[in-house]
Coordinates of C-alpha atoms and ligand atoms in Angstrom, one line a residue:
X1 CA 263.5 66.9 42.5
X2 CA 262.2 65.1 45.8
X3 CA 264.7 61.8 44.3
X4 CA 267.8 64.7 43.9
X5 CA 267.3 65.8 47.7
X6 CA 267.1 62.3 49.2
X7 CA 270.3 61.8 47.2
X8 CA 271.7 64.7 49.0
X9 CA 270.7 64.5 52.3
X10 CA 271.7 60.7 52.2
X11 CA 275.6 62.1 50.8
X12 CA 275.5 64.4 53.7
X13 CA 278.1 66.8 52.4
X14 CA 280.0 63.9 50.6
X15 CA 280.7 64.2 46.6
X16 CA 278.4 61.0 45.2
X17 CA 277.9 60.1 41.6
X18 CA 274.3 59.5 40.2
X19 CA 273.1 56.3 38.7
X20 CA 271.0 57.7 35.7
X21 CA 271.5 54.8 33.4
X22 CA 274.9 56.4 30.8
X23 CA 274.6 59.8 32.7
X24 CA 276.1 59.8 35.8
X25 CA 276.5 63.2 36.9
X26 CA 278.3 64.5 40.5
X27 CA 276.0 65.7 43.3
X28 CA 278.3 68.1 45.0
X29 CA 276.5 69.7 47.9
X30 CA 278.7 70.7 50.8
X31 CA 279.8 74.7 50.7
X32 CA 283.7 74.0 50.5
X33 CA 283.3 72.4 47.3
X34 CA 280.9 74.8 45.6
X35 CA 283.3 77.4 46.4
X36 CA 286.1 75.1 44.7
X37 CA 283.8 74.9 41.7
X38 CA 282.2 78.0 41.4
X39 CA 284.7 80.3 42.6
X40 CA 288.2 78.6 43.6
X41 CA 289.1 76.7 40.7
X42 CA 285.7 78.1 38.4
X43 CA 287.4 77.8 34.7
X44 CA 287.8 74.2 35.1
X45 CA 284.2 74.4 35.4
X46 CA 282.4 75.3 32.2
X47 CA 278.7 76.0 31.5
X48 CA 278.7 72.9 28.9
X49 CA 277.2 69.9 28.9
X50 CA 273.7 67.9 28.8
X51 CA 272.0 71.0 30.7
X52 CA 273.1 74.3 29.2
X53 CA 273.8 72.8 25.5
X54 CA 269.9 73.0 24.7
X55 CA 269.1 76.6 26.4
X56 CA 272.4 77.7 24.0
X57 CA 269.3 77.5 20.9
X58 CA 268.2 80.4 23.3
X59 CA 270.6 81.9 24.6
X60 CA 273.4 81.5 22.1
X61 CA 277.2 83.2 23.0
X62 CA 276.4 86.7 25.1
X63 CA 276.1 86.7 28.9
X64 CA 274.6 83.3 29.7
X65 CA 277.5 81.6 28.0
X66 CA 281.2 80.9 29.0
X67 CA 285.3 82.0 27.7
X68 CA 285.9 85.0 25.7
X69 CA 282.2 86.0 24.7
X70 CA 280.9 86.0 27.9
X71 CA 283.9 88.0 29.1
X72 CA 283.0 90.5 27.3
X73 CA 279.2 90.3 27.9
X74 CA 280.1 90.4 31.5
X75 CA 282.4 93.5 31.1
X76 CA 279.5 95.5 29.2
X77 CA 276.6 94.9 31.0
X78 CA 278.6 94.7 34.5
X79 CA 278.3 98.7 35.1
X80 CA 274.0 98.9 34.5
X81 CA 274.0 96.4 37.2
X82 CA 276.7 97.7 39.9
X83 CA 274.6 98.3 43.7
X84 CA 275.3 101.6 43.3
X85 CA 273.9 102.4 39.7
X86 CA 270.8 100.0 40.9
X87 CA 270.2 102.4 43.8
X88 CA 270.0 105.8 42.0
X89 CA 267.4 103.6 40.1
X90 CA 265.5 102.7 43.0
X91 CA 263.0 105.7 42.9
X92 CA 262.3 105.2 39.6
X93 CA 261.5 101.0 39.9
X94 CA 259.2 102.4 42.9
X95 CA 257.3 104.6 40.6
X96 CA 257.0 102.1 38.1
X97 CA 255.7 99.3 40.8
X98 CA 253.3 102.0 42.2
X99 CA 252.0 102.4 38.8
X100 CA 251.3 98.7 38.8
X101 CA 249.8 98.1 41.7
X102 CA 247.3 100.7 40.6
X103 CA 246.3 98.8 38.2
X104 CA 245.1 96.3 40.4
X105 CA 242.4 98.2 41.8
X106 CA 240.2 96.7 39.5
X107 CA 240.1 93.2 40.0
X108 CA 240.1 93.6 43.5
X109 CA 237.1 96.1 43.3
X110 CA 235.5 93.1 41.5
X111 CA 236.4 90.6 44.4
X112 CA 237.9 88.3 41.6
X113 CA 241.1 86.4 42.1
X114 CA 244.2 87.3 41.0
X115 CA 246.4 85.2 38.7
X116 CA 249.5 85.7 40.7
X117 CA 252.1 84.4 38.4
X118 CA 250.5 86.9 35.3
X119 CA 250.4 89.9 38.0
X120 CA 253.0 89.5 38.9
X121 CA 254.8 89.4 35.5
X122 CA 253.0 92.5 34.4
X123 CA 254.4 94.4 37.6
X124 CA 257.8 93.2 37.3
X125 CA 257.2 93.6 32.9
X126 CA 256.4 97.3 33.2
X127 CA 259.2 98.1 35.9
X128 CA 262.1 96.8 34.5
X129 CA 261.5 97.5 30.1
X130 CA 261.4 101.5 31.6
X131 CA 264.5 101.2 34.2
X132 CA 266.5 98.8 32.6
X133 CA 265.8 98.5 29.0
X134 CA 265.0 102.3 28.2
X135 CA 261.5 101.8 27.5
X136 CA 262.5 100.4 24.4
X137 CA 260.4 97.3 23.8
X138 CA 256.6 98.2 24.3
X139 CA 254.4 96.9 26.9
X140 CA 252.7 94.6 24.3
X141 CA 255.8 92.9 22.7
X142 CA 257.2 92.9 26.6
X143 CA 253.8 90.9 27.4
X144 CA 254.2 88.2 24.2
X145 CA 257.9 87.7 25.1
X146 CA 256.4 86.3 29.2
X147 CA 254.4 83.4 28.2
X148 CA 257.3 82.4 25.0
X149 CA 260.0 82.5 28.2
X150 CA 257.7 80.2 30.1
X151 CA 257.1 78.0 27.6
X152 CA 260.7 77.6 26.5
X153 CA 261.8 77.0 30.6
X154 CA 259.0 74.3 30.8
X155 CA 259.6 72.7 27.2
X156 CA 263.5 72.3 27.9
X157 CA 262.7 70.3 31.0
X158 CA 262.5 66.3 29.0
X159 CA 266.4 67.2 27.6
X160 CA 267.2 67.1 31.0
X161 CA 265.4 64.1 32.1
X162 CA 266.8 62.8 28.6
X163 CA 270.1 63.5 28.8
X164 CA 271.5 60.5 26.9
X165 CA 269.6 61.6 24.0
X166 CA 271.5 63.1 21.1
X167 CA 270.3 66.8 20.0
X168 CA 269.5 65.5 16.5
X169 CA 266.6 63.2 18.0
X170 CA 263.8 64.6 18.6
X171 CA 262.1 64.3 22.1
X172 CA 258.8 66.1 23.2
X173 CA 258.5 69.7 24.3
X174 CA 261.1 70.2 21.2
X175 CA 258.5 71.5 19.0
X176 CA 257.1 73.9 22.0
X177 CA 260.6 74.8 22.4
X178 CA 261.4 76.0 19.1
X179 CA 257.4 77.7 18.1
X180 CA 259.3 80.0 21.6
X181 CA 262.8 80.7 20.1
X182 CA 260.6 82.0 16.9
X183 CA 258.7 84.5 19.0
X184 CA 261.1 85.7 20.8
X185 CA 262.9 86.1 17.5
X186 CA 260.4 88.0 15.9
X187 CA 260.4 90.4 18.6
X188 CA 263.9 90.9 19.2
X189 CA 265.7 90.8 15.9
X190 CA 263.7 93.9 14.4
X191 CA 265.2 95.8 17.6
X192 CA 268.5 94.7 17.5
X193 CA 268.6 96.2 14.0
X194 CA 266.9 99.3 14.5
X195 CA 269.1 100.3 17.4
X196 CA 272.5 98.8 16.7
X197 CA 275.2 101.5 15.3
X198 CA 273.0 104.4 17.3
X199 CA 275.4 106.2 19.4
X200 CA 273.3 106.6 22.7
X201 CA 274.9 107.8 26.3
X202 CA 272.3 105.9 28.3
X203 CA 273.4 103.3 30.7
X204 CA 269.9 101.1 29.9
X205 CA 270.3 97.3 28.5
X206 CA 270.4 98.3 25.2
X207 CA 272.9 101.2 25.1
X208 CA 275.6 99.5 26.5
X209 CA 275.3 96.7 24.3
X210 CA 275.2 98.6 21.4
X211 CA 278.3 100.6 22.2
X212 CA 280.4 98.0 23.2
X213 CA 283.8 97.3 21.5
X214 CA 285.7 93.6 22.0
X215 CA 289.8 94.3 22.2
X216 CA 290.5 94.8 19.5
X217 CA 287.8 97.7 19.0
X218 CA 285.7 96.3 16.5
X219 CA 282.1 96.8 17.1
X220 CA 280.4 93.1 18.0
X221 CA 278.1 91.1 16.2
X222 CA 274.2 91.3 15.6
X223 CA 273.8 88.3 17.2
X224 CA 276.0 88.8 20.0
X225 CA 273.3 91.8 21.0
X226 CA 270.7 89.6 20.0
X227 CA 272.0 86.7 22.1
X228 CA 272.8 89.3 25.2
X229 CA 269.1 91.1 24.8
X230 CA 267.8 87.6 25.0
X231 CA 269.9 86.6 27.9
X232 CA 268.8 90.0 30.0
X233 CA 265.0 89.9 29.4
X234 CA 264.6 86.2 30.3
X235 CA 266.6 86.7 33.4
X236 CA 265.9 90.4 34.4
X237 CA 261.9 89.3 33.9
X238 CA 261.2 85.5 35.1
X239 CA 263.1 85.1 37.6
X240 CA 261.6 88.1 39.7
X241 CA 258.3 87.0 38.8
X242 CA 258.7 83.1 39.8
X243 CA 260.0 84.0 43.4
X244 CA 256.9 86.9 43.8
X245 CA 254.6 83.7 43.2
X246 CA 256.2 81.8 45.8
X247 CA 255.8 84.9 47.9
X248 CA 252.5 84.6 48.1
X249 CA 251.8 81.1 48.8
X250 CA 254.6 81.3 51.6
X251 CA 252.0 84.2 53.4
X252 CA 248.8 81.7 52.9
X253 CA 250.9 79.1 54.5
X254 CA 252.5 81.2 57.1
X255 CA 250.3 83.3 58.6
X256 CA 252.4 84.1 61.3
X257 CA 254.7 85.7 59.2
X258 CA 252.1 87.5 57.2
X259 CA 250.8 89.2 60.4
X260 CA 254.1 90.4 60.8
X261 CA 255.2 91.5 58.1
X262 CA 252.0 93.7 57.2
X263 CA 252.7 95.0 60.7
X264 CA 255.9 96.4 59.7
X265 CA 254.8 97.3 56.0
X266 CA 252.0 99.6 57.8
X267 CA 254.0 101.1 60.9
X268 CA 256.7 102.4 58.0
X269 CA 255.1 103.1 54.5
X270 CA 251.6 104.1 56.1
X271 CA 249.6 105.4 53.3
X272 CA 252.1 106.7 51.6
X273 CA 253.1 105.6 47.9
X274 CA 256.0 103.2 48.6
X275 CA 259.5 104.7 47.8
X276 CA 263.5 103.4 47.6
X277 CA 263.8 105.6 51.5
X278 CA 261.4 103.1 53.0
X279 CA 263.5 99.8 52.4
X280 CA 265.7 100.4 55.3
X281 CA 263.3 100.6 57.7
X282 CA 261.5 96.9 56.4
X283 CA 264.7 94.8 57.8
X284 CA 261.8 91.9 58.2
X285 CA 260.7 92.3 54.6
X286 CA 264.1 91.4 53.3
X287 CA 264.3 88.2 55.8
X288 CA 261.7 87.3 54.6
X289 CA 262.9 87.5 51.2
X290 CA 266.0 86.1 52.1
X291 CA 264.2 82.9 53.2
X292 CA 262.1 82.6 50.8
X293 CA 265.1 81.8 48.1
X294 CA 266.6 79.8 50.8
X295 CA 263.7 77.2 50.4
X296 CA 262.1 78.0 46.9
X297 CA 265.6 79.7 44.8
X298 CA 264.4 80.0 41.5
X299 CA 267.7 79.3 39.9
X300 CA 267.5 76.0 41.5
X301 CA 270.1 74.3 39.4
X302 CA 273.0 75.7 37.3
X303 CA 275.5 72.4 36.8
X304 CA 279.0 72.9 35.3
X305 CA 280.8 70.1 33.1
X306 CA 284.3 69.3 34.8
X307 CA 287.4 70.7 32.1
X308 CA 290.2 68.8 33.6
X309 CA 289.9 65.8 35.6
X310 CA 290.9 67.1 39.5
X311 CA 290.5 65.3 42.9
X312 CA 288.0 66.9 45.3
X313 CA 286.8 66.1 48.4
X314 CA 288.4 62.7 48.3
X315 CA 286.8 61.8 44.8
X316 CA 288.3 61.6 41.4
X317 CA 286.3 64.3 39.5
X318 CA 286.8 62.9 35.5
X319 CA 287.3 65.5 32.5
X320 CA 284.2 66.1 30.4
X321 CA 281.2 65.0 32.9
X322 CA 278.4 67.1 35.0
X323 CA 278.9 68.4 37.9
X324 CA 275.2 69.1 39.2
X325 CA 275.2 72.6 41.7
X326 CA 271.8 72.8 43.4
X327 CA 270.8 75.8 46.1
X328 CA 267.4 74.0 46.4
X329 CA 269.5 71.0 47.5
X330 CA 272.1 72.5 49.9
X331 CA 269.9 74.9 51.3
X332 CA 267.7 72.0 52.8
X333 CA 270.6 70.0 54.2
X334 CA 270.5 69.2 57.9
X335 CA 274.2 69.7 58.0
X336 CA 274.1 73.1 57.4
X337 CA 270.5 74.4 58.4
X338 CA 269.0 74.1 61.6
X339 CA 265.4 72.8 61.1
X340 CA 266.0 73.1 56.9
X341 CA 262.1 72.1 55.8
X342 CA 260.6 75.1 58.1
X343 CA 260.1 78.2 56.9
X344 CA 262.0 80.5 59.4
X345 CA 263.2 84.3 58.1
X346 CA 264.5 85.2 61.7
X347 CA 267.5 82.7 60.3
X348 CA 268.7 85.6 58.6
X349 CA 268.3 88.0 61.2
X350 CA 272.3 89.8 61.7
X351 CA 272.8 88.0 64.7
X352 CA 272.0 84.3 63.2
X353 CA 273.5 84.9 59.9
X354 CA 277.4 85.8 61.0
X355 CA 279.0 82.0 61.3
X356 CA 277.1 81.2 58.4
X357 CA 279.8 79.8 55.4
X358 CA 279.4 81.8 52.4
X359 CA 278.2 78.7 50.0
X360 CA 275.6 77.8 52.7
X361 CA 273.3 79.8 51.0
X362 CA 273.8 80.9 47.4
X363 CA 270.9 81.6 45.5
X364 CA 272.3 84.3 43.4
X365 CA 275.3 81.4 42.6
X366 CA 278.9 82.9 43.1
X367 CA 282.6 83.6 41.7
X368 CA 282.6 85.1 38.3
X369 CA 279.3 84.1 36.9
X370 CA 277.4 85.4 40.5
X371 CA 274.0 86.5 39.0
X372 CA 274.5 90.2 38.3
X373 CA 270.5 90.9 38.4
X374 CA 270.9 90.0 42.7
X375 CA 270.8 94.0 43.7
X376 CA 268.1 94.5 41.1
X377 CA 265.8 91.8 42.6
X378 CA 266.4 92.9 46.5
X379 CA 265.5 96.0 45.8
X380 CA 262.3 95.8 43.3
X381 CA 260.7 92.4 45.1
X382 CA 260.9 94.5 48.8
X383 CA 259.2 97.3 46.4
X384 CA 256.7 95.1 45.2
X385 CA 255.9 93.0 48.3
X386 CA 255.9 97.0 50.3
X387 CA 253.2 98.5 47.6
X388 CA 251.0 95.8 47.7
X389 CA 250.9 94.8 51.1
X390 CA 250.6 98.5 52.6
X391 CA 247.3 98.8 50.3
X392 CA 245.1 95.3 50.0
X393 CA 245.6 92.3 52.7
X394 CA 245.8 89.2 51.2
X395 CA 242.2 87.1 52.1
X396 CA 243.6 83.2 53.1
X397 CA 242.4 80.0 52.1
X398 CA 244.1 78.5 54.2
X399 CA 246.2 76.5 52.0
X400 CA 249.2 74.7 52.3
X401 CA 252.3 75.3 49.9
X402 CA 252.7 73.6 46.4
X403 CA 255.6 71.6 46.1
X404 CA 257.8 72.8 43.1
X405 CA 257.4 71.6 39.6
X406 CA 260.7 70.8 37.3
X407 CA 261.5 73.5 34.9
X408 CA 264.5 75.6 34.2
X409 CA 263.5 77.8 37.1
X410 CA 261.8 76.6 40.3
X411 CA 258.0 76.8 39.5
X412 CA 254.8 75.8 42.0
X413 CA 253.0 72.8 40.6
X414 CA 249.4 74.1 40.9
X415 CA 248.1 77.4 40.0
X416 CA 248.4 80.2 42.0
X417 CA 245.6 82.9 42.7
X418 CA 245.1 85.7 45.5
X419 CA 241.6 87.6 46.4
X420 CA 243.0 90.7 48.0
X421 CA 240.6 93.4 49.8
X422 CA 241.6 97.1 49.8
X423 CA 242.5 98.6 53.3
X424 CA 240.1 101.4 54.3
X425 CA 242.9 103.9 53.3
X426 CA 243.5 102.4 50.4
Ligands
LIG501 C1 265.0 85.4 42.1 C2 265.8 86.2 41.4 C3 267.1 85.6 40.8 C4 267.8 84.5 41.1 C5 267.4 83.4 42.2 C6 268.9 84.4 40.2 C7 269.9 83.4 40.2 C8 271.0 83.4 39.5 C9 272.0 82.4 39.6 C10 272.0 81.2 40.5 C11 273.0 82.7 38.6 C12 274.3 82.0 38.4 C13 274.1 81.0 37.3 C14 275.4 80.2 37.1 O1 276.3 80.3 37.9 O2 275.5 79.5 36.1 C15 272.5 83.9 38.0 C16 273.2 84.5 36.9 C17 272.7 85.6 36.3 N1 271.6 86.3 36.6 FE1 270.3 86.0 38.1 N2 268.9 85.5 39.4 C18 267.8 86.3 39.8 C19 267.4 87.5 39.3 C20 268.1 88.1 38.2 C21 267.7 89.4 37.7 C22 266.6 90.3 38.2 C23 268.6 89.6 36.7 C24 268.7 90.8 35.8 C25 268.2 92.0 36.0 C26 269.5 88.5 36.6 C27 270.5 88.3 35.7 C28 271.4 87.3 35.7 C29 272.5 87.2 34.7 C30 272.7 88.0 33.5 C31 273.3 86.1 35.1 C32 274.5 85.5 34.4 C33 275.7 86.2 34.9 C34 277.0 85.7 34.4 O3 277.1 84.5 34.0 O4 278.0 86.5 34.3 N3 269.1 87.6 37.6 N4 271.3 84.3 38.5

């Protein structure tokens, strides 16, 4: 990761090719061209190639693919996840975060740290199987499907650094890989039979899937609900949960920001339970967030592989090879950021964000594949970050930030864990 940025920063905006012995993929970093490739000129840029062919054992044809399937995955799912459906939800996601919280009141009573990353999976778990997936999957199968989701972003990481390697030859973290697929399987196969052909009004996950019809009316496939389900709990779940980890270990490290923020989480929530009303009043809150995908964006890579050969930016882009797209790249370029390796959330503060170009920052991606969880995750990670922080103060170490780990999603390379004491109100 360190070896992509210095390639970046060198290309200062400029299209470059890699050297990686028969893979030589494009870095394309400067915000005209990722709006050329993923918005402009997006269907001659196809989720294919050495990076998305192994996740399709996961993810198969549904949402997380590209053409015709994911069209219609798009056009099913697209009405759960509108910001206007998200916000009559947002009362409930606060109930469901309050609930978690609670539950830490018991390892903070015993002064033991808390595994972040689990917490915070457990929080995020419980919030989104009742809003957005109807309470259909329990708590327990929710909980077995978080560490098989880790395991298979980790696993997938030596096809990447192998990329020359055919899929029929086996390379490590294949075996890890696959014992993953198998759980998730287990779990999710018995419910896509037990609910497909119900008739349901609901507007959760698994309604809509089970009610859509392709154009010609037919109902789709088992395995296109399977491969959809799949898609919607590893996104809806992980993601949420990775960038709450990096929350924390931005406060310890930023304690200037901590103060302030837990000044305005106390002036506005107070001891009351956190609810959808108080967002508006925590514009700090969400700069905060804001920056905190600007330097650690979970989806940290999401290549394309190039249809038809085009000219961009003065460079010959040839048919058939990888185009890599990288937030975590762009969003640390000196071109574009002032001061890119410092953790700053008044960037995004109205006045410094208007000249800003639109591909700048994208963290949520863009054009027709734009992440469609982005209201979702404003809304519940400002919930979360609001409940805990106007109850327990976080107790610093002191330490400085871990750098990222590779993985399908941006990871911290150490474990993270938080000792939080209750406030006297609390
Ligand atoms: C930290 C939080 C998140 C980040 C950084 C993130 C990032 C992204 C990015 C970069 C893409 C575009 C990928 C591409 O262009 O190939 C994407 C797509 C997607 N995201 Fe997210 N996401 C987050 C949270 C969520 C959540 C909470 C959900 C669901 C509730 C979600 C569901 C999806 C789905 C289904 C897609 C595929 C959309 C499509 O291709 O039509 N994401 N996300």
């Amino acid at each position: 990761m360190r070896a992509l940025l210095d390639m970046g920063r060198e290309a200062d905006g400029k299209i470059i090719r890699m050297n990686l012995g028969p893979f030589r993929p494009y870095l394309v970093t400067h915000p005209d061209h990722l709006q050329h490739i993923l918005r402009g000129n997006s269907a001659n840029y196809t989720r294919d190639g050495v990076f998305w062919r192994p996740l399709r054992r996961l993810f198969g044809d549904g949402i997380m693919s590209d053409g015709p399937s994911w069209e219609l995955s798009r056009r099913t799912l697209q009405p759960v996840f509108t910001a206007k459906h998200v916000e009559s939800l947002a009362d409930l996601m606060a109930e469901a975060i309050v609930e978690g919280v609670d539950e830490l009141a018991g390892p903070v009573a015993s002064g033991r740290p808390i595994d972040v990353p689990a917490a915070m999976a457990r929080i995020v778990n419980r919030t989104v199987m009742r809003v957005f997936f109807g309470d259909k999957i329990d708590i327990a199968d929710a909980e077995r499907l978080a560490p098989a989701f880790d395991t298979v972003g980790t696993s997938v990481i030596f096809r990447y650094l192998l990329p020359s390697v055919p899929e029929s030859v086996p390379v490590p973290g294949d075996r890890a890989f696959r014992r993953a697929v198998r759980t998730i399987d287990e779990i999710v196969t018995p419910l896509v039979q037990r609910h497909r052909g119900r008739t349901s009004e609901g507007y959760d996950i698994f309604s809509v899937l089970c009610r859509a019809r392709d154009d010609t009316g037919a109902e789709p496939s088992p395995a296109w609900v399977r491969d959809n389900l799949v898609a919607m709990l590893a996104t809806a779940t992980e993601t949420t949960a990775g960038a709450l980890t990096w929350f924390w270990l931005i406060l310890e490290a930023h304690p200037d920001v901590a103060a302030r923020l837990v000044g305005e989480i106390t002036g506005v929530v107070g001891d009351e339970r956190v609810r959808h009303s108080h967002l508006k009043d925590l514009p700090y809150t969400g700069q905060v967030v804001q920056e905190l995908l600007r330097l650690y964006p979970v989806g940290w890579l999401f290549p394309r592989m190039i249809v038809e050969r085009e000219a961009l930016g003065g460079v010959w882009l040839e048919r058939g090879e990888t185009v890599i797209v990288s937030p975590y790249v762009t969003h640390r370029l000196e071109s574009f950021w002032d001061r890119p390796d410092e953790f700053d959330p008044d960037r995004f503060s109205r006045q410094r964000s208007q000249n800003r170009h639109r591909y700048a920052y994208f963290p949520f991606g863009g054009g027709p594949h734009q992440c469609i969880g982005m209201h979702v995750f404003m809304i519940e990670t400002r919930l979360v970050i609001a409940g805990i922080l106007s109850r327990y103060r976080p107790v610093s170490n002191g330490r400085a930030i871990a750098p990222p780990k590779m993985g399908a999603s941006l990871r911290p390379s150490r474990r993270v864990e938080l000792t939080l004491r209750p406030l006297s109100h609390a």
